[in-house]
Short mmCIF file of C-alpha atoms in Angstrom, two decimals:
data_model
loop_
_atom_site.label_atom_id
_atom_site.label_comp_id
_atom_site.label_asym_id
_atom_site.label_seq_id
_atom_site.Cartn_x
_atom_site.Cartn_y
_atom_site.Cartn_z
CA UNK B 1 111.03 107.37 142.39
CA UNK B 2 109.69 106.30 139.05
CA UNK B 3 111.76 106.77 135.97
CA UNK B 4 110.54 109.66 133.88
CA UNK B 5 108.39 108.02 131.27
CA UNK B 6 108.85 110.55 128.52
CA UNK B 7 112.26 108.99 128.12
CA UNK B 8 110.71 105.54 127.81
CA UNK B 9 107.78 106.20 125.56
CA UNK B 10 108.46 109.52 123.88
CA UNK B 11 106.91 112.91 124.56
CA UNK B 12 105.37 115.32 122.10
CA UNK B 13 106.52 118.91 122.29
CA UNK B 14 104.71 120.50 119.37
CA UNK B 15 103.34 123.97 119.74
CA UNK B 16 100.54 123.35 117.25
CA UNK B 17 97.27 121.63 118.07
CA UNK B 18 97.68 117.98 118.95
CA UNK B 19 94.91 115.76 117.60
CA UNK B 20 94.00 112.75 119.68
CA UNK B 21 91.10 110.34 120.10
CA UNK B 22 91.08 110.71 123.87
CA UNK B 23 92.88 112.98 126.30
CA UNK B 24 93.40 111.47 129.74
CA UNK B 25 93.95 113.92 132.60
CA UNK B 26 96.04 112.18 135.24
CA UNK B 27 98.66 109.47 134.76
CA UNK B 28 98.04 107.54 137.96
CA UNK B 29 97.24 103.82 137.91
CA UNK B 30 93.68 104.32 136.67
CA UNK B 31 94.70 106.78 133.92
CA UNK B 32 97.38 104.31 132.81
CA UNK B 33 94.98 101.36 132.71
CA UNK B 34 92.50 103.49 130.76
CA UNK B 35 95.12 103.57 127.98
CA UNK B 36 94.95 99.77 127.87
CA UNK B 37 91.17 99.48 127.73
CA UNK B 38 90.94 102.25 125.13
CA UNK B 39 93.78 100.72 123.14
CA UNK B 40 91.99 97.40 122.82
CA UNK B 41 89.19 99.34 121.11
CA UNK B 42 91.60 101.12 118.70
CA UNK B 43 91.42 104.40 120.60
CA UNK B 44 94.65 106.42 120.91
CA UNK B 45 95.37 108.41 124.02
CA UNK B 46 97.50 111.28 125.23
CA UNK B 47 97.99 111.77 128.96
CA UNK B 48 98.68 114.98 130.89
CA UNK B 49 99.91 114.97 134.49
CA UNK B 50 101.01 117.80 136.75
CA UNK B 51 103.74 115.65 138.31
CA UNK B 52 107.02 115.22 136.46
CA UNK B 53 106.62 111.44 136.61
CA UNK B 54 103.86 108.94 135.94
CA UNK B 55 102.10 107.03 138.72
CA UNK B 56 100.13 109.74 140.52
CA UNK B 57 99.73 109.06 144.23
CA UNK B 58 101.42 105.67 143.80
CA UNK B 59 104.57 107.48 142.70
CA UNK B 60 104.32 110.60 144.84
CA UNK B 61 102.96 109.29 148.12
CA UNK B 62 103.67 105.58 148.41
CA UNK B 63 106.17 104.26 145.84
CA UNK B 64 107.58 101.84 148.41
CA UNK B 65 104.45 101.00 150.39
CA UNK B 66 102.95 97.60 149.64
CA UNK B 67 99.39 97.39 148.28
CA UNK B 68 97.52 94.18 149.21
CA UNK B 69 94.21 94.46 147.35
CA UNK B 70 95.08 94.27 143.68
CA UNK B 71 93.25 91.17 142.38
CA UNK B 72 95.57 88.17 141.90
CA UNK B 73 98.59 90.14 143.13
CA UNK B 74 98.99 89.41 146.85
CA UNK B 75 101.52 92.18 147.40
CA UNK B 76 102.95 94.92 145.18
CA UNK B 77 104.26 98.40 145.95
CA UNK B 78 103.19 101.62 144.25
CA UNK B 79 106.24 101.85 142.00
CA UNK B 80 106.05 98.21 140.94
CA UNK B 81 102.36 98.57 140.12
CA UNK B 82 102.99 101.60 137.92
CA UNK B 83 106.01 99.99 136.23
CA UNK B 84 103.83 96.96 135.43
CA UNK B 85 101.05 99.17 134.05
CA UNK B 86 103.54 101.07 131.85
CA UNK B 87 104.76 97.71 130.52
CA UNK B 88 101.17 96.59 129.93
CA UNK B 89 100.22 99.69 127.90
CA UNK B 90 103.41 99.87 125.80
CA UNK B 91 101.75 98.24 122.75
CA UNK B 92 99.40 101.24 122.56
CA UNK B 93 102.22 103.84 122.52
CA UNK B 94 100.59 106.51 124.68
CA UNK B 95 102.07 110.03 124.65
CA UNK B 96 102.83 111.59 128.01
CA UNK B 97 102.84 115.30 128.78
CA UNK B 98 104.36 115.50 132.25
CA UNK B 99 104.78 118.50 134.53
CA UNK B 100 101.76 120.16 132.93
CA UNK B 101 98.33 121.01 134.24
CA UNK B 102 95.20 121.08 132.14
CA UNK B 103 93.70 124.52 132.62
CA UNK B 104 90.71 124.69 130.28
CA UNK B 105 88.35 122.34 128.46
CA UNK B 106 86.14 123.84 125.79
CA UNK B 107 83.37 121.92 124.05
CA UNK B 108 83.65 122.85 120.37
CA UNK B 109 81.92 119.95 118.62
CA UNK B 110 79.54 117.06 118.89
CA UNK B 111 81.49 116.13 120.93
CA UNK B 112 84.92 117.58 120.28
CA UNK B 113 87.02 119.22 122.95
CA UNK B 114 89.72 121.84 122.85
CA UNK B 115 91.94 121.29 125.88
CA UNK B 116 94.77 123.59 126.94
CA UNK B 117 97.57 123.16 129.46
CA UNK B 118 99.47 125.70 131.55
CA UNK B 119 102.47 125.03 129.31
CA UNK B 120 100.48 126.34 126.35
CA UNK B 121 99.78 123.01 124.66
CA UNK B 122 96.48 122.65 122.85
CA UNK B 123 94.76 119.31 122.25
CA UNK B 124 91.78 118.55 120.03
CA UNK B 125 90.17 115.46 121.46
CA UNK B 126 87.00 113.51 120.70
CA UNK B 127 86.60 112.58 124.35
CA UNK B 128 88.20 113.56 127.66
CA UNK B 129 88.81 111.20 130.56
CA UNK B 130 89.38 112.81 133.96
CA UNK B 131 91.46 110.39 136.03
CA UNK B 132 92.74 113.06 138.38
CA UNK B 133 92.54 111.13 141.67
CA UNK B 134 92.54 113.52 144.61
CA UNK B 135 93.05 116.46 142.29
CA UNK B 136 96.33 118.03 141.29
CA UNK B 137 99.47 117.96 143.37
CA UNK B 138 100.30 121.58 144.17
CA UNK B 139 102.90 123.21 146.41
CA UNK B 140 102.00 123.48 150.10
CA UNK B 141 101.36 127.07 151.16
CA UNK B 142 102.79 128.10 154.51
CA UNK B 143 100.00 129.07 156.96
CA UNK B 144 101.57 132.46 157.62
CA UNK B 145 98.96 135.08 158.39
CA UNK B 146 98.54 137.55 155.53
CA UNK B 147 100.66 135.61 153.01
CA UNK B 148 98.02 135.70 150.24
CA UNK B 149 98.66 139.24 148.91
CA UNK B 150 102.34 138.41 148.43
CA UNK B 151 101.74 135.23 146.44
CA UNK B 152 102.86 135.46 142.81
CA UNK B 153 104.15 139.00 143.50
CA UNK B 154 107.03 138.35 145.88
CA UNK B 155 106.28 134.89 147.28
CA UNK B 156 106.70 132.12 144.71
CA UNK B 157 106.25 128.36 144.93
CA UNK B 158 108.11 127.65 141.71
CA UNK B 159 110.86 129.30 139.69
CA UNK B 160 109.78 130.00 136.13
CA UNK B 161 112.51 132.44 135.11
CA UNK B 162 115.71 132.49 137.14
CA UNK B 163 116.50 135.96 135.87
CA UNK B 164 113.48 137.36 137.73
CA UNK B 165 115.54 136.93 140.91
CA UNK B 166 118.70 138.65 139.70
CA UNK B 167 119.94 141.31 142.12
CA UNK B 168 117.28 140.48 144.73
CA UNK B 169 117.54 139.73 148.41
CA UNK B 170 116.18 136.22 148.34
CA UNK B 171 114.79 134.02 151.09
CA UNK B 172 114.52 130.30 150.37
CA UNK B 173 112.71 128.16 152.92
CA UNK B 174 113.00 124.39 153.26
CA UNK B 175 115.47 121.54 153.62
CA UNK B 176 114.76 119.19 150.71
CA UNK B 177 116.13 118.94 147.20
CA UNK B 178 113.99 121.75 145.76
CA UNK B 179 115.15 124.21 148.43
CA UNK B 180 118.80 123.22 148.09
CA UNK B 181 118.82 123.03 144.27
CA UNK B 182 117.32 126.50 143.96
CA UNK B 183 119.67 127.83 146.63
CA UNK B 184 122.65 126.68 144.58
CA UNK B 185 121.17 127.87 141.27
CA UNK B 186 120.02 131.28 142.43
CA UNK B 187 122.85 132.17 144.81
CA UNK B 188 125.10 133.47 141.98
CA UNK B 189 122.29 135.72 140.68
CA UNK B 190 120.89 137.00 143.96
CA UNK B 191 122.15 140.12 145.70
CA UNK B 192 122.07 138.13 148.92
CA UNK B 193 120.51 134.73 149.53
CA UNK B 194 119.35 133.39 152.89
CA UNK B 195 118.29 129.78 153.34
CA UNK B 196 115.92 129.18 156.26
CA UNK B 197 115.30 125.68 157.59
CA UNK B 198 113.77 124.50 160.84
CA UNK B 199 116.78 122.32 161.82
CA UNK B 200 120.46 122.15 161.00
CA UNK B 201 120.02 118.86 159.14
CA UNK B 202 118.96 118.52 155.53
CA UNK B 203 117.28 115.63 153.78
CA UNK B 204 118.45 116.91 150.38
CA UNK B 205 121.23 115.18 148.42
CA UNK B 206 124.46 115.30 150.52
CA UNK B 207 126.43 116.84 147.63
CA UNK B 208 124.04 119.82 147.46
CA UNK B 209 124.16 120.21 151.23
CA UNK B 210 127.99 120.25 151.17
CA UNK B 211 128.00 122.88 148.43
CA UNK B 212 125.53 125.03 150.37
CA UNK B 213 127.60 124.75 153.55
CA UNK B 214 130.74 125.77 151.64
CA UNK B 215 128.95 128.89 150.38
CA UNK B 216 127.91 129.71 153.94
CA UNK B 217 131.47 129.20 155.25
CA UNK B 218 132.92 131.47 152.58
CA UNK B 219 130.39 134.18 153.45
CA UNK B 220 128.65 134.03 150.05
CA UNK B 221 125.22 133.29 151.54
CA UNK B 222 123.46 132.94 154.90
CA UNK B 223 121.85 129.99 156.63
CA UNK B 224 119.32 130.57 159.39
CA UNK B 225 117.83 127.82 161.51
CA UNK B 226 114.21 128.54 162.33
CA UNK B 227 110.71 128.93 160.93
CA UNK B 228 109.17 131.92 159.18
CA UNK B 229 106.35 133.30 161.33
CA UNK B 230 105.49 136.66 159.79
CA UNK B 231 105.98 138.72 156.63
CA UNK B 232 106.44 142.46 156.27
CA UNK B 233 105.78 144.58 153.22
CA UNK B 234 103.14 146.54 151.34
CA UNK B 235 101.01 145.93 148.27
CA UNK B 236 102.29 142.40 147.89
CA UNK B 237 105.93 143.49 147.90
CA UNK B 238 107.87 141.73 150.62
CA UNK B 239 110.49 143.73 152.53
CA UNK B 240 111.32 141.41 155.44
CA UNK B 241 110.45 138.14 157.12
CA UNK B 242 110.36 137.32 160.82
CA UNK B 243 112.09 134.09 161.74
CA UNK B 244 111.58 132.24 164.99
CA UNK B 245 114.69 130.32 165.98
CA UNK B 246 114.63 126.91 167.65
CA UNK B 247 115.28 128.74 170.95
CA UNK B 248 112.16 130.85 170.37
CA UNK B 249 114.13 134.06 169.66
CA UNK B 250 112.74 136.24 166.86
CA UNK B 251 114.92 137.82 164.19
CA UNK B 252 114.25 139.71 160.99
CA UNK B 253 115.72 139.09 157.54
CA UNK B 254 115.35 141.75 154.86
CA UNK B 255 114.19 140.22 151.57
CA UNK B 256 112.52 141.13 148.27
CA UNK B 257 111.28 137.65 147.48
CA UNK B 258 110.60 134.39 149.27
CA UNK B 259 110.52 130.86 147.85
CA UNK B 260 108.95 128.32 150.26
CA UNK B 261 109.50 124.61 149.43
CA UNK B 262 107.38 122.40 151.70
CA UNK B 263 106.44 119.62 149.32
CA UNK B 264 103.14 118.98 147.60
CA UNK B 265 99.52 118.61 148.63
CA UNK B 266 96.44 117.56 146.67
CA UNK B 267 94.03 120.30 145.60
CA UNK B 268 90.98 119.94 143.38
CA UNK B 269 92.50 122.58 141.09
CA UNK B 270 91.04 123.68 137.75
CA UNK B 271 88.48 120.80 137.60
CA UNK B 272 86.17 123.16 139.44
CA UNK B 273 86.19 125.56 136.45
CA UNK B 274 85.29 123.09 133.72
CA UNK B 275 81.49 123.43 133.93
CA UNK B 276 81.16 119.81 134.96
CA UNK B 277 78.70 119.02 137.71
CA UNK B 278 80.48 118.49 141.06
CA UNK B 279 79.28 117.05 144.34
CA UNK B 280 81.49 117.71 147.39
CA UNK B 281 84.47 118.24 145.07
CA UNK B 282 83.84 114.90 143.32
CA UNK B 283 82.42 114.29 139.86
CA UNK B 284 79.10 112.39 139.72
CA UNK B 285 79.04 109.80 136.91
CA UNK B 286 76.73 107.21 135.40
CA UNK B 287 77.74 103.73 136.56
CA UNK B 288 77.01 102.28 133.12
CA UNK B 289 79.43 104.53 131.23
CA UNK B 290 81.35 106.61 133.79
CA UNK B 291 80.37 109.65 131.79
CA UNK B 292 79.85 112.98 133.56
CA UNK B 293 76.88 115.27 132.95
CA UNK B 294 78.79 116.54 129.88
CA UNK B 295 78.57 114.03 127.00
CA UNK B 296 82.09 113.01 125.96
CA UNK B 297 83.71 113.87 129.29
CA UNK B 298 84.29 110.85 131.54
CA UNK B 299 85.61 110.57 135.12
CA UNK B 300 87.26 107.44 136.49
CA UNK B 301 89.07 106.57 139.71
CA UNK B 302 89.14 108.46 143.00
CA UNK B 303 87.79 111.71 141.52
CA UNK B 304 84.35 110.33 140.63
CA UNK B 305 81.37 109.52 142.81
CA UNK B 306 78.29 107.31 142.48
CA UNK B 307 76.17 105.29 144.90
CA UNK B 308 78.42 102.72 146.55
CA UNK B 309 81.67 104.25 145.30
CA UNK B 310 84.86 102.88 146.87
CA UNK B 311 88.14 104.70 146.31
CA UNK B 312 90.05 101.58 145.34
CA UNK B 313 92.46 101.07 142.46
CA UNK B 314 90.51 97.96 141.45
CA UNK B 315 87.30 100.00 141.20
CA UNK B 316 89.10 102.49 138.95
CA UNK B 317 90.23 99.66 136.66
CA UNK B 318 86.64 98.44 136.26
CA UNK B 319 85.44 102.00 135.62
CA UNK B 320 88.07 102.45 132.89
CA UNK B 321 86.87 99.31 131.07
CA UNK B 322 83.27 100.50 130.97
CA UNK B 323 84.27 104.05 130.08
CA UNK B 324 86.13 102.75 127.00
CA UNK B 325 82.96 101.13 125.64
CA UNK B 326 81.14 104.48 125.60
CA UNK B 327 84.20 106.41 124.42
CA UNK B 328 84.31 104.07 121.40
CA UNK B 329 80.87 105.36 120.45
CA UNK B 330 82.29 108.93 120.17
CA UNK B 331 85.64 108.07 118.62
CA UNK B 332 84.49 105.45 116.08
CA UNK B 333 80.77 106.14 115.64
CA UNK B 334 80.74 104.26 112.35
CA UNK B 335 82.14 101.04 113.82
CA UNK B 336 80.15 98.33 115.56
CA UNK B 337 81.72 97.31 118.85
CA UNK B 338 82.09 93.53 119.30
CA UNK B 339 82.97 92.32 122.76
CA UNK B 340 86.10 90.17 122.73
CA UNK B 341 88.46 88.42 125.16
CA UNK B 342 92.24 88.90 125.08
CA UNK B 343 92.61 85.14 125.70
CA UNK B 344 90.97 84.15 122.43
CA UNK B 345 90.62 87.11 120.05
CA UNK B 346 93.24 87.15 117.29
CA UNK B 347 92.37 90.77 116.62
CA UNK B 348 93.06 91.84 120.22
CA UNK B 349 96.21 89.73 120.34
CA UNK B 350 97.51 91.49 117.23
CA UNK B 351 97.02 94.84 118.93
CA UNK B 352 98.94 93.54 121.92
CA UNK B 353 101.71 92.30 119.65
CA UNK B 354 101.37 88.68 120.74
CA UNK B 355 99.51 87.10 117.82
CA UNK X 1 90.91 100.36 175.76
CA UNK X 2 93.33 103.34 175.91
CA UNK X 3 91.67 106.76 175.81
CA UNK X 4 93.11 109.46 173.54
CA UNK X 5 92.24 113.15 173.77
CA UNK X 6 92.53 115.41 170.72
CA UNK X 7 92.37 119.16 171.35
CA UNK X 8 91.80 121.26 168.23
CA UNK X 9 93.12 124.82 167.85
CA UNK X 10 89.76 126.34 168.81
CA UNK X 11 89.70 124.32 172.02
CA UNK X 12 87.27 121.66 170.77
CA UNK X 13 88.16 118.56 172.76
CA UNK X 14 87.47 114.97 171.72
CA UNK X 15 88.23 112.09 174.05
CA UNK X 16 87.87 108.80 172.22
CA UNK X 17 88.66 105.13 172.73
CA UNK X 18 91.71 103.92 170.87
CA UNK X 19 92.42 100.37 169.84
CA UNK X 20 95.84 99.03 170.81
CA UNK X 21 97.84 98.52 167.60
CA UNK X 22 96.01 101.18 165.58
CA UNK X 23 97.74 104.53 165.09
CA UNK X 24 96.78 107.84 166.65
CA UNK X 25 96.00 109.04 163.08
CA UNK X 26 93.65 106.10 162.36
CA UNK X 27 91.92 106.65 165.70
CA UNK X 28 91.33 110.31 164.75
CA UNK X 29 89.90 109.43 161.34
CA UNK X 30 87.56 106.79 162.78
CA UNK X 31 86.24 109.44 165.13
CA UNK X 32 85.80 112.16 162.53
CA UNK X 33 88.45 114.57 163.80
CA UNK X 34 88.73 116.87 160.79
CA UNK X 35 92.02 118.53 161.71
CA UNK X 36 93.81 115.25 161.01
CA UNK X 37 93.91 114.98 157.20
CA UNK X 38 96.23 112.04 156.48
CA UNK X 39 96.33 112.67 152.75
CA UNK X 40 98.73 109.73 152.15
CA UNK X 41 96.74 107.34 154.32
CA UNK X 42 99.47 106.65 156.83
CA UNK X 43 102.56 106.29 154.69
CA UNK X 44 104.65 108.95 156.45
CA UNK X 45 104.84 110.78 153.12
CA UNK X 46 102.60 113.86 153.41
CA UNK X 47 102.87 115.45 156.88
CA UNK X 48 99.14 116.27 157.07
CA UNK X 49 98.47 114.40 160.33
CA UNK X 50 100.71 116.58 162.52
CA UNK X 51 100.02 116.69 166.24
CA UNK X 52 101.76 118.45 169.09
CA UNK X 53 102.04 115.90 171.87
CA UNK X 54 101.21 117.27 175.32
CA UNK X 55 104.42 118.20 177.15
CA UNK X 56 103.81 115.67 179.92
CA UNK X 57 103.23 112.89 177.38
CA UNK X 58 106.05 113.77 175.00
CA UNK X 59 108.78 111.72 176.80
CA UNK X 60 106.44 108.70 176.96
CA UNK X 61 105.47 108.89 173.27
CA UNK X 62 109.12 109.41 172.35
CA UNK X 63 110.85 111.18 169.47
CA UNK X 64 110.23 110.74 165.74
CA UNK X 65 112.28 108.34 163.65
CA UNK X 66 114.78 109.78 161.16
CA UNK X 67 112.29 109.21 158.31
CA UNK X 68 109.53 110.97 160.23
CA UNK X 69 111.89 113.83 161.21
CA UNK X 70 112.61 114.35 157.47
CA UNK X 71 108.89 114.42 156.75
CA UNK X 72 108.33 117.00 159.51
CA UNK X 73 110.28 119.37 157.23
CA UNK X 74 107.14 119.47 155.07
CA UNK X 75 104.93 120.55 157.98
CA UNK X 76 104.52 124.00 159.48
CA UNK X 77 104.74 125.36 163.04
CA UNK X 78 106.82 122.35 164.05
CA UNK X 79 107.73 122.15 167.76
CA UNK X 80 110.06 119.81 169.67
CA UNK X 81 106.96 117.86 170.75
CA UNK X 82 105.52 117.58 167.22
CA UNK X 83 104.90 114.15 165.74
CA UNK X 84 103.10 112.69 162.74
CA UNK X 85 100.17 110.86 164.30
CA UNK X 86 100.34 108.04 161.71
CA UNK X 87 103.66 107.07 163.27
CA UNK X 88 102.36 106.78 166.85
CA UNK X 89 100.93 103.38 167.70
CA UNK X 90 98.27 103.28 170.38
CA UNK X 91 99.34 101.09 173.33
CA UNK X 92 98.02 100.60 176.87
CA UNK X 93 100.93 102.75 178.05
CA UNK X 94 99.39 105.67 176.14
CA UNK X 95 96.05 105.49 177.99
CA UNK X 96 95.14 109.15 178.63
CA UNK X 97 97.36 110.58 175.85
CA UNK X 98 96.67 114.22 174.96
CA UNK X 99 97.59 115.67 171.55
CA UNK X 100 96.83 119.06 169.99
CA UNK X 101 96.24 119.69 166.30
CA UNK X 102 97.45 122.79 164.41
CA UNK X 103 94.99 125.42 163.18
CA UNK X 104 96.07 125.20 159.55
CA UNK X 105 95.49 121.48 159.15
CA UNK X 106 92.25 120.30 157.58
CA UNK X 107 91.02 123.68 156.38
#
């Protein structure tokens, strides 16, 4: 997995409004390269990503899978590509806000945007670039019939406050690091904790698995092998879960809360609420500027659509370059934009720290 | 060319021609079978191309690799015959293969 970039480049954790030229939503390859193209035009950027690491799909879905269609790079894997992009944009000192989701975008100027995240951060930005790929990575929801009323009441996909689970009969479902880490963290608080997993093998870190097994042996918690097939309760309050064992036998576990950990899936997420025109869950843009129907809001990479669109990283890079030209118009309206090459422009080379 | 049959949860049945060397997931996508999502594009990293291999075919298709078995932990309603279709290569030996897709996938 990619190294957390806030350690490399610094993260802002102010509670006051953060002023920026451009806010980029999504720190995948295209969002990262947008920093470079904007930087060459003296435009500073902050990036927000829902994942706790940079790289987007390249980091989450295929860090080790080779990519063969990056121009002039015959073969590179997702992690290497993102590491190289982070190196490339270092001169422009972008600020990363990881593990946060942009929830609202409000147009308060001409253009000026007030952007908020689910962590309560507020940005004031002259332009917004949506580089959100396939949307936001969100926890997978088990397809258990009638689960919806329990969600956020007694079924949770994340732990915000550990104390909320104190004294509860807790069911944790899954076999990866999230399931095991939360089992170990919450077991001391819970009245009784049961871990449910479909097989008696765990892909989580061996040390966590050993600790969990020791707790089971000492009688401090329960482990059940099987899959949750039904929930019981009223008004969103869980009272029990039905578990189907690998032999097909059904059993019931009493519980007040359930935490399922089945990994992440891509959902469009809050983009749908931002009053931007959408077409089949994609954002239509002008191919001259990659601007949406809202002046000052751009969309680049897999999330946009236009005649002939291809969801390729190389297309996203091109889109970022053109987007930056129009963004310059909003960020530095008083300045004339002169087209320059990095090979020959002393001014660009100074920005890159090589002149 | 080997024929592959996909049966969706509502009984909709699609028998299509597969190309030897392609995966059962790629064959589904080429033929517009919506209950195969393949969010990661075939990287064995998302578990959204789950199929239940027909009982008679399961021994011929074989079991998942350790990496795939780990990824099956991120799927739902997993059975002993469940596989990720991106990890099944179409071969002439699989001519006539039948797989079923889960109701929750692709909705």
